[in-house]
PDB file of C-alpha atoms in Angstrom:
ATOM      1  CA  MET A  30     109.621  96.396  77.904  1.00  0.00           C
ATOM      2  CA  ARG A  31     106.694  97.407  80.101  1.00  0.00           C
ATOM      3  CA  TYR A  32     103.682  99.323  78.761  1.00  0.00           C
ATOM      4  CA  TYR A  33     101.407 101.529  80.867  1.00  0.00           C
ATOM      5  CA  ARG A  34      98.192 103.362  80.002  1.00  0.00           C
ATOM      6  CA  LEU A  35      97.882 106.845  81.492  1.00  0.00           C
ATOM      7  CA  PRO A  36      95.334 109.655  81.372  1.00  0.00           C
ATOM      8  CA  SER A  37      96.363 112.586  79.216  1.00  0.00           C
ATOM      9  CA  ARG A  38      97.945 115.497  81.064  1.00  0.00           C
ATOM     10  CA  GLU A  39      96.531 118.020  78.606  1.00  0.00           C
ATOM     11  CA  GLN A  40      93.720 120.107  80.066  1.00  0.00           C
ATOM     12  CA  GLY A  41      90.339 119.831  78.426  1.00  0.00           C
ATOM     13  CA  THR A  42      90.969 116.443  76.810  1.00  0.00           C
ATOM     14  CA  ASP A  43      89.927 112.927  77.761  1.00  0.00           C
ATOM     15  CA  SER A  44      92.499 111.231  75.537  1.00  0.00           C
ATOM     16  CA  GLU A  45      94.963 108.690  76.908  1.00  0.00           C
ATOM     17  CA  SER A  46      98.665 107.970  76.589  1.00  0.00           C
ATOM     18  CA  LEU A  47     100.643 104.783  76.070  1.00  0.00           C
ATOM     19  CA  VAL A  48     103.880 104.959  78.017  1.00  0.00           C
ATOM     20  CA  VAL A  49     106.720 102.476  77.502  1.00  0.00           C
ATOM     21  CA  VAL A  50     109.488 101.802  80.023  1.00  0.00           C
ATOM     22  CA  ASP A  51     112.664 100.494  78.385  1.00  0.00           C
ATOM     23  CA  GLU A  52     115.482  98.301  79.666  1.00  0.00           C
ATOM     24  CA  GLU A  53     117.221 101.326  81.219  1.00  0.00           C
ATOM     25  CA  GLU A  54     114.083 102.182  83.243  1.00  0.00           C
ATOM     26  CA  ASP A  55     113.447 105.314  81.168  1.00  0.00           C
ATOM     27  CA  ALA A  56     109.798 106.121  80.399  1.00  0.00           C
ATOM     28  CA  TYR A  57     108.510 107.540  77.090  1.00  0.00           C
ATOM     29  CA  ASN A  58     105.054 108.608  75.967  1.00  0.00           C
ATOM     30  CA  LEU A  59     104.560 106.859  72.625  1.00  0.00           C
ATOM     31  CA  ALA A  60     101.391 108.840  71.944  1.00  0.00           C
ATOM     32  CA  THR A  61     103.579 111.948  71.468  1.00  0.00           C
ATOM     33  CA  ALA A  62     105.482 110.148  68.705  1.00  0.00           C
ATOM     34  CA  SER A  63     102.379 109.042  66.800  1.00  0.00           C
ATOM     35  CA  ASP A  64      98.636 109.587  67.103  1.00  0.00           C
ATOM     36  CA  ASP A  65      98.269 105.933  66.103  1.00  0.00           C
ATOM     37  CA  LEU A  66     100.073 104.660  69.231  1.00  0.00           C
ATOM     38  CA  GLY A  67      97.679 105.769  71.941  1.00  0.00           C
ATOM     39  CA  SER A  68      96.957 102.303  73.344  1.00  0.00           C
ATOM     40  CA  PHE A  69      98.550  98.886  73.665  1.00  0.00           C
ATOM     41  CA  THR A  70      96.060  97.425  71.198  1.00  0.00           C
ATOM     42  CA  GLU A  71      96.984 100.076  68.620  1.00  0.00           C
ATOM     43  CA  LEU A  72     100.659  99.262  69.113  1.00  0.00           C
ATOM     44  CA  ALA A  73      99.896  95.551  68.668  1.00  0.00           C
ATOM     45  CA  ARG A  74      98.029  96.337  65.438  1.00  0.00           C
ATOM     46  CA  ALA A  75     101.020  98.268  64.123  1.00  0.00           C
ATOM     47  CA  ALA A  76     103.326  95.359  64.951  1.00  0.00           C
ATOM     48  CA  ASN A  77     100.955  92.889  63.314  1.00  0.00           C
ATOM     49  CA  ALA A  78     100.638  95.015  60.150  1.00  0.00           C
ATOM     50  CA  SER A  79     104.412  95.210  59.735  1.00  0.00           C
ATOM     51  CA  ASP A  80     105.068  91.616  60.829  1.00  0.00           C
ATOM     52  CA  ARG A  81     107.360  92.814  63.621  1.00  0.00           C
ATOM     53  CA  PHE A  82     107.510  92.484  67.388  1.00  0.00           C
ATOM     54  CA  ILE A  83     105.784  95.078  69.564  1.00  0.00           C
ATOM     55  CA  ASP A  84     109.044  96.109  71.242  1.00  0.00           C
ATOM     56  CA  ALA A  85     110.689  96.728  67.847  1.00  0.00           C
ATOM     57  CA  ILE A  86     107.946  99.200  66.920  1.00  0.00           C
ATOM     58  CA  ALA A  87     108.322 100.946  70.281  1.00  0.00           C
ATOM     59  CA  ARG A  88     112.108 101.222  69.968  1.00  0.00           C
ATOM     60  CA  ASP A  89     111.725 102.831  66.549  1.00  0.00           C
ATOM     61  CA  ARG A  90     109.405 105.523  67.946  1.00  0.00           C
ATOM     62  CA  ILE A  91     111.160 106.253  71.257  1.00  0.00           C
ATOM     63  CA  PRO A  92     113.522 108.872  69.699  1.00  0.00           C
ATOM     64  CA  ASP A  93     110.447 110.895  68.660  1.00  0.00           C
ATOM     65  CA  ALA A  94     108.586 110.465  71.965  1.00  0.00           C
ATOM     66  CA  ASN A  95     108.544 112.757  74.980  1.00  0.00           C
ATOM     67  CA  GLN A  96     110.294 111.398  78.031  1.00  0.00           C
ATOM     68  CA  CYS A  97     108.291 111.267  81.265  1.00  0.00           C
ATOM     69  CA  LYS A  98     108.852 110.391  84.906  1.00  0.00           C
ATOM     70  CA  LEU A  99     108.730 106.715  85.837  1.00  0.00           C
ATOM     71  CA  ASP A 100     107.295 107.534  89.282  1.00  0.00           C
ATOM     72  CA  ASP A 101     104.349 109.348  87.671  1.00  0.00           C
ATOM     73  CA  THR A 102     103.795 106.454  85.283  1.00  0.00           C
ATOM     74  CA  GLU A 103     103.565 103.842  88.014  1.00  0.00           C
ATOM     75  CA  ARG A 104     101.439 106.050  90.296  1.00  0.00           C
ATOM     76  CA  ASP A 105      98.913 107.177  87.679  1.00  0.00           C
ATOM     77  CA  ALA A 106      98.588 103.921  85.733  1.00  0.00           C
ATOM     78  CA  LEU A 107      95.159 102.984  84.387  1.00  0.00           C
ATOM     79  CA  LEU A 108      93.943  99.599  83.160  1.00  0.00           C
ATOM     80  CA  PRO A 109      96.964  98.851  80.919  1.00  0.00           C
ATOM     81  CA  VAL A 110      95.050  97.144  78.121  1.00  0.00           C
ATOM     82  CA  VAL A 111      91.281  97.156  77.612  1.00  0.00           C
ATOM     83  CA  PRO A 112      90.555  93.539  76.658  1.00  0.00           C
ATOM     84  CA  ASP A 113      87.446  92.572  74.747  1.00  0.00           C
ATOM     85  CA  GLU A 114      87.179  89.635  77.136  1.00  0.00           C
ATOM     86  CA  VAL A 115      88.921  88.298  80.225  1.00  0.00           C
ATOM     87  CA  TRP A 116      89.042  84.515  80.603  1.00  0.00           C
ATOM     88  CA  ALA A 117      90.351  82.544  83.556  1.00  0.00           C
ATOM     89  CA  ALA A 118      91.639  79.086  84.365  1.00  0.00           C
ATOM     90  CA  GLY A 119      90.912  77.138  87.513  1.00  0.00           C
ATOM     91  CA  VAL A 120      92.603  74.373  89.499  1.00  0.00           C
ATOM     92  CA  THR A 121      96.026  74.979  87.926  1.00  0.00           C
ATOM     93  CA  TYR A 122      97.904  74.866  91.246  1.00  0.00           C
ATOM     94  CA  SER A 123      97.670  72.120  93.882  1.00  0.00           C
ATOM     95  CA  ILE A 124      96.596  74.597  96.583  1.00  0.00           C
ATOM     96  CA  SER A 125      93.672  75.805  94.449  1.00  0.00           C
ATOM     97  CA  GLU A 126      92.557  72.208  93.989  1.00  0.00           C
ATOM     98  CA  GLU A 127      92.637  71.744  97.757  1.00  0.00           C
ATOM     99  CA  ALA A 128      90.730  74.991  98.367  1.00  0.00           C
ATOM    100  CA  ARG A 129      88.052  74.173  95.800  1.00  0.00           C
ATOM    101  CA  LYS A 130      87.599  70.677  97.310  1.00  0.00           C
ATOM    102  CA  ALA A 131      87.309  72.177 100.804  1.00  0.00           C
ATOM    103  CA  GLU A 132      84.641  74.696  99.829  1.00  0.00           C
ATOM    104  CA  SER A 133      82.570  72.292  97.728  1.00  0.00           C
ATOM    105  CA  GLY A 134      80.076  69.596  98.590  1.00  0.00           C
ATOM    106  CA  LYS A 135      81.207  67.827  95.393  1.00  0.00           C
ATOM    107  CA  PRO A 136      85.030  67.687  95.722  1.00  0.00           C
ATOM    108  CA  GLU A 137      85.412  64.958  93.100  1.00  0.00           C
ATOM    109  CA  VAL A 138      84.636  67.543  90.397  1.00  0.00           C
ATOM    110  CA  TYR A 139      87.846  69.427  91.163  1.00  0.00           C
ATOM    111  CA  ILE A 140      89.978  66.305  91.608  1.00  0.00           C
ATOM    112  CA  ASP A 141      88.949  65.209  88.117  1.00  0.00           C
ATOM    113  CA  VAL A 142      89.914  68.591  86.602  1.00  0.00           C
ATOM    114  CA  TYR A 143      93.300  68.780  88.331  1.00  0.00           C
ATOM    115  CA  ASP A 144      94.245  65.329  87.016  1.00  0.00           C
ATOM    116  CA  SER A 145      92.824  65.891  83.526  1.00  0.00           C
ATOM    117  CA  ALA A 146      94.616  67.051  80.384  1.00  0.00           C
ATOM    118  CA  ARG A 147      91.760  69.479  79.640  1.00  0.00           C
ATOM    119  CA  PRO A 148      91.924  72.550  81.927  1.00  0.00           C
ATOM    120  CA  GLU A 149      89.011  74.411  83.455  1.00  0.00           C
ATOM    121  CA  LEU A 150      88.466  77.609  81.431  1.00  0.00           C
ATOM    122  CA  PHE A 151      85.671  80.121  81.907  1.00  0.00           C
ATOM    123  CA  LEU A 152      84.715  83.634  80.851  1.00  0.00           C
ATOM    124  CA  LYS A 153      85.679  85.877  83.760  1.00  0.00           C
ATOM    125  CA  ALA A 154      84.856  89.460  82.819  1.00  0.00           C
ATOM    126  CA  THR A 155      83.810  91.939  80.147  1.00  0.00           C
ATOM    127  CA  PRO A 156      85.441  95.385  79.814  1.00  0.00           C
ATOM    128  CA  SER A 157      82.733  97.070  81.919  1.00  0.00           C
ATOM    129  CA  ARG A 158      83.384  94.641  84.783  1.00  0.00           C
ATOM    130  CA  THR A 159      87.182  95.067  84.735  1.00  0.00           C
ATOM    131  CA  VAL A 160      89.056  97.736  86.705  1.00  0.00           C
ATOM    132  CA  GLY A 161      92.660  98.902  86.723  1.00  0.00           C
ATOM    133  CA  PRO A 162      95.219  99.855  89.383  1.00  0.00           C
ATOM    134  CA  ASN A 163      94.094 102.017  92.291  1.00  0.00           C
ATOM    135  CA  ASP A 164      90.426 101.427  91.444  1.00  0.00           C
ATOM    136  CA  SER A 165      88.000  99.434  93.573  1.00  0.00           C
ATOM    137  CA  ILE A 166      87.425  95.717  93.184  1.00  0.00           C
ATOM    138  CA  GLY A 167      83.968  94.498  94.145  1.00  0.00           C
ATOM    139  CA  VAL A 168      82.632  91.816  96.473  1.00  0.00           C
ATOM    140  CA  ARG A 169      79.072  90.590  96.183  1.00  0.00           C
ATOM    141  CA  GLY A 170      76.584  91.825  98.757  1.00  0.00           C
ATOM    142  CA  ASP A 171      74.846  88.419  98.749  1.00  0.00           C
ATOM    143  CA  SER A 172      78.001  86.498  99.651  1.00  0.00           C
ATOM    144  CA  ASP A 173      79.602  85.976 103.060  1.00  0.00           C
ATOM    145  CA  TRP A 174      82.927  84.561 101.809  1.00  0.00           C
ATOM    146  CA  ASN A 175      84.811  86.692  99.287  1.00  0.00           C
ATOM    147  CA  VAL A 176      88.496  86.422  98.452  1.00  0.00           C
ATOM    148  CA  PRO A 177      91.059  87.897  96.056  1.00  0.00           C
ATOM    149  CA  GLU A 178      92.829  85.477  93.716  1.00  0.00           C
ATOM    150  CA  PRO A 179      96.224  86.783  92.478  1.00  0.00           C
ATOM    151  CA  GLU A 180      97.077  85.436  89.047  1.00  0.00           C
ATOM    152  CA  LEU A 181      99.509  85.861  86.193  1.00  0.00           C
ATOM    153  CA  GLY A 182      97.612  87.176  83.177  1.00  0.00           C
ATOM    154  CA  VAL A 183      98.562  86.272  79.603  1.00  0.00           C
ATOM    155  CA  VAL A 184      97.785  89.048  77.092  1.00  0.00           C
ATOM    156  CA  LEU A 185      96.787  87.866  73.617  1.00  0.00           C
ATOM    157  CA  HIS A 186      96.358  89.915  70.437  1.00  0.00           C
ATOM    158  CA  ARG A 187      94.805  88.137  67.469  1.00  0.00           C
ATOM    159  CA  GLU A 188      95.292  84.842  69.325  1.00  0.00           C
ATOM    160  CA  GLU A 189      99.056  85.316  69.817  1.00  0.00           C
ATOM    161  CA  VAL A 190     100.742  85.905  73.194  1.00  0.00           C
ATOM    162  CA  VAL A 191     102.117  89.467  73.256  1.00  0.00           C
ATOM    163  CA  GLY A 192     102.751  90.026  76.958  1.00  0.00           C
ATOM    164  CA  TYR A 193     101.860  89.432  80.585  1.00  0.00           C
ATOM    165  CA  THR A 194     100.089  91.360  83.334  1.00  0.00           C
ATOM    166  CA  ILE A 195      98.796  90.859  86.879  1.00  0.00           C
ATOM    167  CA  GLY A 196      95.188  89.852  87.453  1.00  0.00           C
ATOM    168  CA  ASN A 197      92.895  89.620  90.465  1.00  0.00           C
ATOM    169  CA  ASP A 198      90.142  87.039  89.921  1.00  0.00           C
ATOM    170  CA  VAL A 199      87.902  88.124  92.816  1.00  0.00           C
ATOM    171  CA  SER A 200      85.619  85.265  93.836  1.00  0.00           C
ATOM    172  CA  SER A 201      82.663  84.444  96.102  1.00  0.00           C
ATOM    173  CA  ARG A 202      83.717  81.113  97.534  1.00  0.00           C
ATOM    174  CA  ASP A 203      80.483  80.287  99.343  1.00  0.00           C
ATOM    175  CA  ILE A 204      78.405  80.717  96.175  1.00  0.00           C
ATOM    176  CA  GLU A 205      80.889  78.687  94.137  1.00  0.00           C
ATOM    177  CA  GLY A 206      81.076  75.979  96.788  1.00  0.00           C
ATOM    178  CA  GLU A 207      77.321  75.582  97.132  1.00  0.00           C
ATOM    179  CA  ASN A 208      77.052  74.190  93.617  1.00  0.00           C
ATOM    180  CA  PRO A 209      79.526  74.086  90.686  1.00  0.00           C
ATOM    181  CA  LEU A 210      76.751  75.390  88.428  1.00  0.00           C
ATOM    182  CA  TYR A 211      76.830  78.656  90.385  1.00  0.00           C
ATOM    183  CA  LEU A 212      80.387  79.381  89.196  1.00  0.00           C
ATOM    184  CA  PRO A 213      79.364  82.233  86.824  1.00  0.00           C
ATOM    185  CA  GLN A 214      77.604  84.041  89.687  1.00  0.00           C
ATOM    186  CA  ALA A 215      80.616  83.550  91.953  1.00  0.00           C
ATOM    187  CA  LYS A 216      82.991  84.889  89.321  1.00  0.00           C
ATOM    188  CA  VAL A 217      81.221  87.356  87.005  1.00  0.00           C
ATOM    189  CA  TYR A 218      79.697  90.517  88.468  1.00  0.00           C
ATOM    190  CA  ASP A 219      80.417  94.249  88.792  1.00  0.00           C
ATOM    191  CA  ARG A 220      84.132  94.995  89.467  1.00  0.00           C
ATOM    192  CA  CYS A 221      84.956  91.292  89.681  1.00  0.00           C
ATOM    193  CA  CYS A 222      88.363  91.598  88.019  1.00  0.00           C
ATOM    194  CA  SER A 223      91.355  93.920  88.129  1.00  0.00           C
ATOM    195  CA  LEU A 224      94.366  94.043  85.807  1.00  0.00           C
ATOM    196  CA  GLY A 225      97.620  95.993  85.880  1.00  0.00           C
ATOM    197  CA  PRO A 226      99.738  97.892  86.392  1.00  0.00           C
ATOM    198  CA  CYS A 227     101.303  97.299  82.967  1.00  0.00           C
ATOM    199  CA  VAL A 228     101.806  94.805  80.164  1.00  0.00           C
ATOM    200  CA  ALA A 229     105.296  93.281  80.252  1.00  0.00           C
ATOM    201  CA  THR A 230     106.568  91.677  77.056  1.00  0.00           C
ATOM    202  CA  GLY A 231     108.748  88.629  76.523  1.00  0.00           C
ATOM    203  CA  ASP A 232     111.873  90.789  76.684  1.00  0.00           C
ATOM    204  CA  VAL A 233     111.066  91.284  80.383  1.00  0.00           C
ATOM    205  CA  ILE A 234     109.377  87.962  81.130  1.00  0.00           C
ATOM    206  CA  GLU A 235     111.836  85.345  79.899  1.00  0.00           C
ATOM    207  CA  ASP A 236     109.959  82.476  81.571  1.00  0.00           C
ATOM    208  CA  PRO A 237     106.372  82.983  82.799  1.00  0.00           C
ATOM    209  CA  HIS A 238     106.730  79.809  84.865  1.00  0.00           C
ATOM    210  CA  ASP A 239     109.547  81.220  87.009  1.00  0.00           C
ATOM    211  CA  LEU A 240     108.082  84.339  88.594  1.00  0.00           C
ATOM    212  CA  GLY A 241     107.723  85.188  92.254  1.00  0.00           C
ATOM    213  CA  MET A 242     104.223  86.287  93.284  1.00  0.00           C
ATOM    214  CA  SER A 243     102.999  87.781  96.552  1.00  0.00           C
ATOM    215  CA  LEU A 244      99.708  88.883  98.100  1.00  0.00           C
ATOM    216  CA  ALA A 245      99.127  91.285 100.991  1.00  0.00           C
ATOM    217  CA  ILE A 246      95.758  92.406 102.371  1.00  0.00           C
ATOM    218  CA  GLU A 247      95.614  95.449 104.617  1.00  0.00           C
ATOM    219  CA  ARG A 248      92.658  96.396 106.841  1.00  0.00           C
ATOM    220  CA  ASP A 249      92.523  99.580 108.896  1.00  0.00           C
ATOM    221  CA  GLY A 250      96.258 100.086 108.449  1.00  0.00           C
ATOM    222  CA  GLU A 251      97.232  96.557 109.497  1.00  0.00           C
ATOM    223  CA  VAL A 252      98.246  93.593 107.344  1.00  0.00           C
ATOM    224  CA  VAL A 253      95.672  90.843 107.970  1.00  0.00           C
ATOM    225  CA  PHE A 254      97.014  88.360 105.424  1.00  0.00           C
ATOM    226  CA  GLU A 255     100.177  87.953 103.399  1.00  0.00           C
ATOM    227  CA  ASP A 256     101.775  85.094 101.518  1.00  0.00           C
ATOM    228  CA  GLU A 257     104.007  84.421  98.543  1.00  0.00           C
ATOM    229  CA  THR A 258     104.559  81.716  95.944  1.00  0.00           C
ATOM    230  CA  THR A 259     106.016  81.176  92.486  1.00  0.00           C
ATOM    231  CA  THR A 260     104.476  80.426  89.109  1.00  0.00           C
ATOM    232  CA  ALA A 261     106.796  77.407  88.976  1.00  0.00           C
ATOM    233  CA  GLU A 262     104.097  75.676  91.035  1.00  0.00           C
ATOM    234  CA  MET A 263     101.669  75.723  88.098  1.00  0.00           C
ATOM    235  CA  ALA A 264     100.563  72.221  87.115  1.00  0.00           C
ATOM    236  CA  THR A 265      99.394  73.461  83.696  1.00  0.00           C
ATOM    237  CA  THR A 266     101.567  75.645  81.447  1.00  0.00           C
ATOM    238  CA  CYS A 267     100.514  78.931  79.911  1.00  0.00           C
ATOM    239  CA  GLU A 268     101.001  77.356  76.479  1.00  0.00           C
ATOM    240  CA  THR A 269      98.531  74.574  77.289  1.00  0.00           C
ATOM    241  CA  LEU A 270      95.944  77.001  78.636  1.00  0.00           C
ATOM    242  CA  VAL A 271      96.197  79.185  75.527  1.00  0.00           C
ATOM    243  CA  LYS A 272      96.023  76.125  73.260  1.00  0.00           C
ATOM    244  CA  TYR A 273      92.769  74.964  74.840  1.00  0.00           C
ATOM    245  CA  LEU A 274      91.305  78.478  74.838  1.00  0.00           C
ATOM    246  CA  ARG A 275      91.876  78.715  71.071  1.00  0.00           C
ATOM    247  CA  ARG A 276      90.147  75.388  70.376  1.00  0.00           C
ATOM    248  CA  HIS A 277      86.947  75.861  68.343  1.00  0.00           C
ATOM    249  CA  ASN A 278      86.764  79.382  69.762  1.00  0.00           C
ATOM    250  CA  ASN A 279      86.789  82.571  67.694  1.00  0.00           C
ATOM    251  CA  LEU A 280      88.747  84.852  70.030  1.00  0.00           C
ATOM    252  CA  PRO A 281      88.306  88.647  69.985  1.00  0.00           C
ATOM    253  CA  GLU A 282      91.131  90.970  68.968  1.00  0.00           C
ATOM    254  CA  THR A 283      92.529  91.557  72.463  1.00  0.00           C
ATOM    255  CA  LEU A 284      92.058  89.183  75.367  1.00  0.00           C
ATOM    256  CA  VAL A 285      93.568  88.453  78.778  1.00  0.00           C
ATOM    257  CA  LEU A 286      93.732  84.900  80.130  1.00  0.00           C
ATOM    258  CA  LEU A 287      94.241  84.556  83.892  1.00  0.00           C
ATOM    259  CA  THR A 288      96.193  81.412  84.726  1.00  0.00           C
ATOM    260  CA  GLY A 289      94.980  80.410  88.190  1.00  0.00           C
ATOM    261  CA  THR A 290      95.980  81.185  91.746  1.00  0.00           C
ATOM    262  CA  ALA A 291      98.297  79.634  94.320  1.00  0.00           C
ATOM    263  CA  LEU A 292      97.637  82.216  97.042  1.00  0.00           C
ATOM    264  CA  VAL A 293      94.464  81.387  98.968  1.00  0.00           C
ATOM    265  CA  PRO A 294      93.588  83.079 102.286  1.00  0.00           C
ATOM    266  CA  PRO A 295      92.380  80.736 105.057  1.00  0.00           C
ATOM    267  CA  ASP A 296      88.766  79.600 105.181  1.00  0.00           C
ATOM    268  CA  THR A 297      88.137  81.981 108.082  1.00  0.00           C
ATOM    269  CA  PHE A 298      89.012  85.040 105.955  1.00  0.00           C
ATOM    270  CA  THR A 299      86.690  87.179 103.840  1.00  0.00           C
ATOM    271  CA  LEU A 300      87.268  90.543 102.204  1.00  0.00           C
ATOM    272  CA  ASN A 301      85.611  93.562 103.824  1.00  0.00           C
ATOM    273  CA  GLU A 302      84.763  96.887 102.274  1.00  0.00           C
ATOM    274  CA  GLY A 303      87.792  99.162 102.553  1.00  0.00           C
ATOM    275  CA  ASP A 304      90.380  96.368 102.469  1.00  0.00           C
ATOM    276  CA  GLU A 305      93.445  97.135 100.332  1.00  0.00           C
ATOM    277  CA  VAL A 306      94.737  94.254  98.210  1.00  0.00           C
ATOM    278  CA  THR A 307      98.308  94.347  96.865  1.00  0.00           C
ATOM    279  CA  ILE A 308      99.581  91.768  94.373  1.00  0.00           C
ATOM    280  CA  ASN A 309     103.194  91.748  93.214  1.00  0.00           C
ATOM    281  CA  ILE A 310     104.675  89.645  90.409  1.00  0.00           C
ATOM    282  CA  ASP A 311     108.355  89.771  89.489  1.00  0.00           C
ATOM    283  CA  HIS A 312     109.228  92.022  86.517  1.00  0.00           C
ATOM    284  CA  ILE A 313     105.624  93.230  86.126  1.00  0.00           C
ATOM    285  CA  GLY A 314     105.130  95.317  89.249  1.00  0.00           C
ATOM    286  CA  GLU A 315     102.443  95.887  91.844  1.00  0.00           C
ATOM    287  CA  LEU A 316      98.662  95.874  91.411  1.00  0.00           C
ATOM    288  CA  VAL A 317      96.859  97.694  94.245  1.00  0.00           C
ATOM    289  CA  ASN A 318      93.083  97.902  94.708  1.00  0.00           C
ATOM    290  CA  ASP A 319      90.740  98.779  97.522  1.00  0.00           C
ATOM    291  CA  THR A 320      87.442  96.954  98.044  1.00  0.00           C
ATOM    292  CA  VAL A 321      83.761  97.932  97.816  1.00  0.00           C
ATOM    293  CA  VAL A 322      80.542  95.967  98.197  1.00  0.00           C
ATOM    294  CA  VAL A 323      78.540  95.775  94.955  1.00  0.00           C
TER     295      VAL A 323
END
């Protein structure tokens, strides 16, 4: 199933709705079935408390939930899950290793990581720095080389994988390339990450390492870059990344782990304010964001 977070349609309220789309492509507002199912995290808590899968809880409540339009759900989607933290992995695809070597004056650092059993993991974003679909991603005003990085996101609740989403790990490549110690500044800043449009569970994503992924960047009504790949190109599995993230690390209740990118625009490309970035991953959907300078 796929889970979306939507603003409430009731006037005078700032509450939100959790909408589930089932196997028949019918959409239901779970918040109308229970006040305790207003977010994906609340649904995950209910599943954890009853020792059941998230989709089983949703199926039980669908008969009591109001049906809604799928088109409205996909158009109005907010950040699907509000994670306590967003983490990211680097150099998990061969093309990202090549890009990191090209941008850096110390390429041996990235060669060592790509060939190592231990992956590169870093804290990417906090909730205040994370945006959802149709919101603006940010590029740093002190950087001349900014790029989107489309990635499969693994959603964890209480350290267990409960679903997948799309992530955009926006990065300042010139800052990162100047010195590896500048990585936090290249990665963590206002609006540096977007997630969405939904959380897709294992019923939808049978194999996270067999998903088509595409990136398109539009500027002034014209496509200035587009490419596609597959998560089968990952050199490190999602299971390995999660295993290392858990090591000696007290994870928060809800977390998203981005798994690296295989779609890298050419070295001559940088994001401009107003650019529209569209990322598509099979069975999850389409994450669209415009761009602002922060």
